[in-house]
Coordinates of C-alpha atoms in Angstrom, one line a residue:
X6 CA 189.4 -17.1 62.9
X7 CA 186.3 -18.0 65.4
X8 CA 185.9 -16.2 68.3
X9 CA 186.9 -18.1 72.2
X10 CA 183.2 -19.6 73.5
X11 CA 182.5 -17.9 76.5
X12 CA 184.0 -20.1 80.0
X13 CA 181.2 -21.9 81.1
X14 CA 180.1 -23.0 77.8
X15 CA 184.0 -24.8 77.7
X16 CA 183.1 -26.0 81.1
X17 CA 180.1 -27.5 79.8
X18 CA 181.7 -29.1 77.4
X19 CA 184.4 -30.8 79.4
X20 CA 181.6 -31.7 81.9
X21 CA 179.6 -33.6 79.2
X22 CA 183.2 -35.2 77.9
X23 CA 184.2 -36.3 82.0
X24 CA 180.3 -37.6 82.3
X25 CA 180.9 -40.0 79.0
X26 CA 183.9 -40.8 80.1
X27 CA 183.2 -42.2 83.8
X28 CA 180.3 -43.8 81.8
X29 CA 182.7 -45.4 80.0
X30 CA 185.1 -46.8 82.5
X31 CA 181.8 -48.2 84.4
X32 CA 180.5 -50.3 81.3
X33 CA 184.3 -51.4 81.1
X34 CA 184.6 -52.1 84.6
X35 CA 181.0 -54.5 84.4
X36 CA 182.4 -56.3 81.0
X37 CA 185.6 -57.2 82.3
X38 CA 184.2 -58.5 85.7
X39 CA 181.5 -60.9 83.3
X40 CA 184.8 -61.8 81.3
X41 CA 186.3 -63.0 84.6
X42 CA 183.6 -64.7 85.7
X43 CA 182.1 -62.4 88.0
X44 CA 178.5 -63.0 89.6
X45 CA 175.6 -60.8 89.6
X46 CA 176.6 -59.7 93.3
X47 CA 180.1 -59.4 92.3
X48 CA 181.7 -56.5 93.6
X49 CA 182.9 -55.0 90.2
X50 CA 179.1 -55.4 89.4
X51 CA 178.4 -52.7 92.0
X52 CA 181.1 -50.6 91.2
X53 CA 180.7 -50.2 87.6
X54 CA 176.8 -49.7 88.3
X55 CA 177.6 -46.8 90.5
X56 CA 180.0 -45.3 87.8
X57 CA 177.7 -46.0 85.0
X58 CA 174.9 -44.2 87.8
X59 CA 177.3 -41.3 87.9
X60 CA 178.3 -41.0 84.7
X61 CA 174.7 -40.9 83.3
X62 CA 173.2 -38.6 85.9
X63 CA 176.3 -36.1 85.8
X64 CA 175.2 -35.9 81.9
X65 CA 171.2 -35.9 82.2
X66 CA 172.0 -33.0 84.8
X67 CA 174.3 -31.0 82.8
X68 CA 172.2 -31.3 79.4
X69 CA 169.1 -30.5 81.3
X70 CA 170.7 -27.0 82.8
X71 CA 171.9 -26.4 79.8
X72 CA 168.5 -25.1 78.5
X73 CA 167.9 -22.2 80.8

């Protein structure tokens, strides 16, 4: 039986998991507006940038404090 990993390194890992995820649903949200026809200023553009921003910072940041 393995032991329970202590609480923050579970938090870590469900950080990294949430980070991929909103990565996710940002390149989604850009390939679907393309699929529709959407511009380069389209709003779903924008919006999936800033997820795909989010996403990708939230995991630089929690991979880089990992290593204290």
């Amino acid at each position: 039986m393995t032991p329970t990993p202590p609480p923050d390194e579970v938090y870590r890992g469900v950080t990294r998991v949430f980070a991929g995820v909103i990565t996710g649903f940002g390149i989604a949200i850009i390939i679907v507006t393309l699929a529709h026809g959407g511009q380069g200023s389209a709003a779903g553009i924008w919006i999936g940038l800033i997820f795909t921003g989010l996403g990708l910072g939230r995991l630089y940041l929690s991979l880089r404090g990992g290593r204290q």
